[in-house]
Short mmCIF file of N, CA, C and O in Angstrom, two decimals:
data_model
loop_
_atom_site.label_atom_id
_atom_site.label_comp_id
_atom_site.label_asym_id
_atom_site.label_seq_id
_atom_site.Cartn_x
_atom_site.Cartn_y
_atom_site.Cartn_z
N MET A 226 10.01 10.42 22.40
CA MET A 226 9.22 10.92 21.57
C MET A 226 7.64 10.77 21.23
O MET A 226 7.99 9.19 21.41
N GLU A 227 6.95 11.35 21.28
CA GLU A 227 5.73 10.42 21.56
C GLU A 227 5.06 10.39 19.65
O GLU A 227 5.67 10.61 18.58
N GLU A 228 4.18 9.46 19.58
CA GLU A 228 4.16 8.82 18.16
C GLU A 228 3.36 10.12 17.54
O GLU A 228 2.68 10.91 18.17
N LYS A 229 3.78 10.15 16.23
CA LYS A 229 3.01 10.71 15.10
C LYS A 229 1.81 10.80 15.78
O LYS A 229 0.93 12.36 15.37
N TYR A 230 0.79 10.05 15.38
CA TYR A 230 -0.85 10.25 15.16
C TYR A 230 -1.37 10.91 17.00
O TYR A 230 -2.13 10.99 16.15
N LYS A 231 -0.38 10.34 17.71
CA LYS A 231 -1.12 11.08 18.92
C LYS A 231 -0.65 12.58 18.67
O LYS A 231 -1.47 13.54 19.37
N THR A 232 0.23 13.27 18.53
CA THR A 232 0.28 14.62 18.27
C THR A 232 -0.01 14.90 16.68
O THR A 232 0.30 16.65 16.81
N CYS A 233 -0.47 14.75 16.16
CA CYS A 233 -0.77 15.61 14.46
C CYS A 233 -1.93 16.22 14.98
O CYS A 233 -2.64 16.01 15.46
N LYS A 234 -1.73 17.22 14.29
CA LYS A 234 -3.33 18.50 14.30
C LYS A 234 -4.40 17.67 13.71
O LYS A 234 -5.33 18.17 13.67
N HIS A 235 -4.23 16.63 12.38
CA HIS A 235 -5.19 16.43 12.05
C HIS A 235 -5.86 15.09 12.67
O HIS A 235 -6.98 14.63 12.34
N SER A 236 -5.38 14.73 13.91
CA SER A 236 -5.80 13.49 14.58
C SER A 236 -6.85 14.33 15.34
O SER A 236 -6.40 15.90 16.01
N THR A 237 -8.06 13.57 16.14
CA THR A 237 -8.97 13.83 16.87
C THR A 237 -8.04 13.46 18.04
O THR A 237 -8.94 14.14 18.94
N GLY A 238 -7.28 13.37 18.15
CA GLY A 238 -6.84 12.33 19.79
C GLY A 238 -7.15 11.23 20.17
O GLY A 238 -6.96 10.53 21.12
N GLU A 239 -8.47 10.27 19.13
CA GLU A 239 -8.75 9.36 19.39
C GLU A 239 -8.07 8.09 18.60
O GLU A 239 -7.91 8.34 17.82
N TYR A 240 -8.02 7.03 19.59
CA TYR A 240 -7.08 5.99 18.34
C TYR A 240 -7.63 4.87 19.55
O TYR A 240 -8.12 4.79 20.68
N GLY A 241 -7.65 3.68 18.58
CA GLY A 241 -7.54 2.01 18.93
C GLY A 241 -6.61 1.35 18.73
O GLY A 241 -5.08 1.80 18.81
N GLN A 242 -6.93 0.16 18.92
CA GLN A 242 -5.73 -0.75 18.25
C GLN A 242 -4.65 -0.46 17.40
O GLN A 242 -3.51 -0.54 16.93
N THR A 243 -5.61 -0.19 16.15
CA THR A 243 -4.85 -0.17 14.96
C THR A 243 -5.17 1.47 13.89
O THR A 243 -4.62 1.95 13.23
N ALA A 244 -6.69 1.50 14.51
CA ALA A 244 -7.26 2.68 13.68
C ALA A 244 -6.65 4.23 14.34
O ALA A 244 -7.02 4.20 15.75
N VAL A 245 -6.87 5.05 13.87
CA VAL A 245 -6.28 6.45 14.42
C VAL A 245 -7.78 7.46 13.77
O VAL A 245 -8.06 7.34 12.02
N TYR A 246 -8.90 8.16 14.61
CA TYR A 246 -9.55 8.70 14.21
C TYR A 246 -8.95 10.24 13.49
O TYR A 246 -8.31 10.93 14.74
N VAL A 247 -9.49 11.04 12.64
CA VAL A 247 -8.79 11.51 11.89
C VAL A 247 -10.05 13.21 11.43
O VAL A 247 -10.85 12.59 11.22
N HIS A 248 -9.11 14.06 11.47
CA HIS A 248 -10.70 15.69 10.71
C HIS A 248 -10.51 14.96 8.93
O HIS A 248 -9.31 14.72 8.71
N PRO A 249 -11.12 15.45 8.23
CA PRO A 249 -11.32 15.74 7.16
C PRO A 249 -9.97 16.56 6.35
O PRO A 249 -9.85 16.40 5.03
N SER A 250 -9.28 17.33 7.23
CA SER A 250 -8.13 17.86 6.41
C SER A 250 -7.26 16.68 6.29
O SER A 250 -6.01 17.28 5.79
N CYS A 251 -7.02 15.58 7.00
CA CYS A 251 -5.59 14.71 6.77
C CYS A 251 -6.07 14.20 5.54
O CYS A 251 -7.03 13.44 4.68
N PRO A 252 -4.08 14.28 4.62
CA PRO A 252 -4.04 13.52 3.51
C PRO A 252 -4.47 12.39 3.10
O PRO A 252 -4.56 11.91 2.30
N ARG A 253 -4.06 11.35 4.47
CA ARG A 253 -4.44 10.23 4.39
C ARG A 253 -4.94 9.17 5.00
O ARG A 253 -5.61 8.51 5.23
N LEU A 254 -6.76 9.69 5.18
CA LEU A 254 -7.96 9.50 5.48
C LEU A 254 -8.18 8.58 4.75
O LEU A 254 -8.25 8.66 3.70
N SER A 255 -8.84 7.50 5.56
CA SER A 255 -10.18 6.86 4.76
C SER A 255 -11.44 6.79 5.75
O SER A 255 -11.41 7.36 6.66
N MET A 256 -12.74 6.19 5.05
CA MET A 256 -13.82 6.57 5.20
C MET A 256 -14.24 4.66 5.79
O MET A 256 -14.31 4.06 4.64
N ILE A 257 -14.81 4.52 7.25
CA ILE A 257 -14.89 2.96 7.39
C ILE A 257 -16.35 3.44 7.90
O ILE A 257 -16.42 4.23 9.63
N LYS A 258 -17.24 2.74 7.49
CA LYS A 258 -18.68 2.61 8.62
C LYS A 258 -18.86 4.29 9.13
O LYS A 258 -19.30 4.64 9.82
N GLY A 259 -19.08 5.22 7.45
CA GLY A 259 -18.88 6.61 8.37
C GLY A 259 -17.80 7.43 8.59
O GLY A 259 -18.12 8.36 9.64
N LYS A 260 -17.05 6.64 10.06
CA LYS A 260 -15.64 7.05 10.21
C LYS A 260 -14.78 7.71 9.32
O LYS A 260 -14.16 6.90 8.61
N LEU A 261 -13.87 8.90 9.99
CA LEU A 261 -12.98 8.89 9.33
C LEU A 261 -11.93 8.66 10.10
O LEU A 261 -11.54 9.02 11.28
N VAL A 262 -10.88 7.67 9.00
CA VAL A 262 -9.81 7.02 10.00
C VAL A 262 -8.46 6.67 9.38
O VAL A 262 -8.85 6.91 7.88
N SER A 263 -7.34 6.69 9.78
CA SER A 263 -6.28 6.38 9.01
C SER A 263 -6.25 5.42 10.12
O SER A 263 -6.23 5.19 11.06
N SER A 264 -4.44 4.25 9.56
CA SER A 264 -3.73 3.62 10.56
C SER A 264 -3.01 4.18 11.08
O SER A 264 -2.29 5.05 10.90
N LYS A 265 -2.55 3.48 12.30
CA LYS A 265 -1.20 4.10 13.05
C LYS A 265 -0.17 4.45 11.73
O LYS A 265 0.71 4.87 11.67
N ARG A 266 0.14 3.03 10.99
CA ARG A 266 1.13 2.78 10.31
C ARG A 266 1.25 4.03 9.40
O ARG A 266 2.54 4.77 9.37
N ARG A 267 0.10 4.11 8.48
CA ARG A 267 -0.02 5.66 7.93
C ARG A 267 0.27 7.14 8.37
O ARG A 267 0.79 7.49 7.62
N CYS A 268 -0.23 7.22 9.67
CA CYS A 268 0.29 8.32 10.35
C CYS A 268 1.62 8.33 10.61
O CYS A 268 2.40 9.22 10.70
N ASN A 269 2.38 7.27 11.10
CA ASN A 269 3.76 7.10 11.15
C ASN A 269 4.64 7.67 9.98
O ASN A 269 5.92 8.13 10.03
N GLU A 270 3.88 7.13 8.85
CA GLU A 270 4.54 7.07 7.65
C GLU A 270 5.10 8.51 7.04
O GLU A 270 5.01 8.61 5.72
N CYS A 271 3.35 9.23 7.36
CA CYS A 271 2.94 10.17 6.56
C CYS A 271 3.87 11.62 6.75
O CYS A 271 4.93 11.93 7.43
N LYS A 272 4.08 12.49 5.57
CA LYS A 272 4.84 13.36 5.27
C LYS A 272 4.06 14.14 5.50
O LYS A 272 5.18 15.96 5.83
N ASN A 273 3.05 14.88 5.79
CA ASN A 273 2.32 15.87 6.17
C ASN A 273 2.22 16.18 7.35
O ASN A 273 0.98 16.80 7.46
N TRP A 274 2.72 15.30 8.16
CA TRP A 274 2.67 15.43 9.86
C TRP A 274 2.67 17.09 10.04
O TRP A 274 3.75 17.71 9.98
N GLU A 275 2.21 17.68 11.00
CA GLU A 275 2.22 19.04 11.75
C GLU A 275 1.41 18.74 13.00
O GLU A 275 0.40 18.00 13.26
N GLU A 276 2.40 19.53 13.91
CA GLU A 276 2.68 19.47 15.58
C GLU A 276 0.86 20.34 15.72
O GLU A 276 0.66 21.15 15.39
N LYS A 277 0.39 19.81 16.84
CA LYS A 277 -0.72 20.37 17.57
C LYS A 277 -0.69 21.58 17.93
O LYS A 277 0.40 21.57 18.34
N ASP A 278 -1.30 22.41 18.33
CA ASP A 278 -0.95 23.95 19.10
C ASP A 278 -1.40 23.80 20.11
O ASP A 278 -2.03 22.88 20.55
#
């Protein structure tokens, strides 16, 4: 199974070593240097995960 951060509809599909770029609809987002991100750990623990269409 793919990691949640790769298949979530809130993710943009771009990710780094620890951060995942997300859309404004993500309930677990943070803004760092003007970019909307979440951590991979927060994504994997998220209860609001929804699969991309």
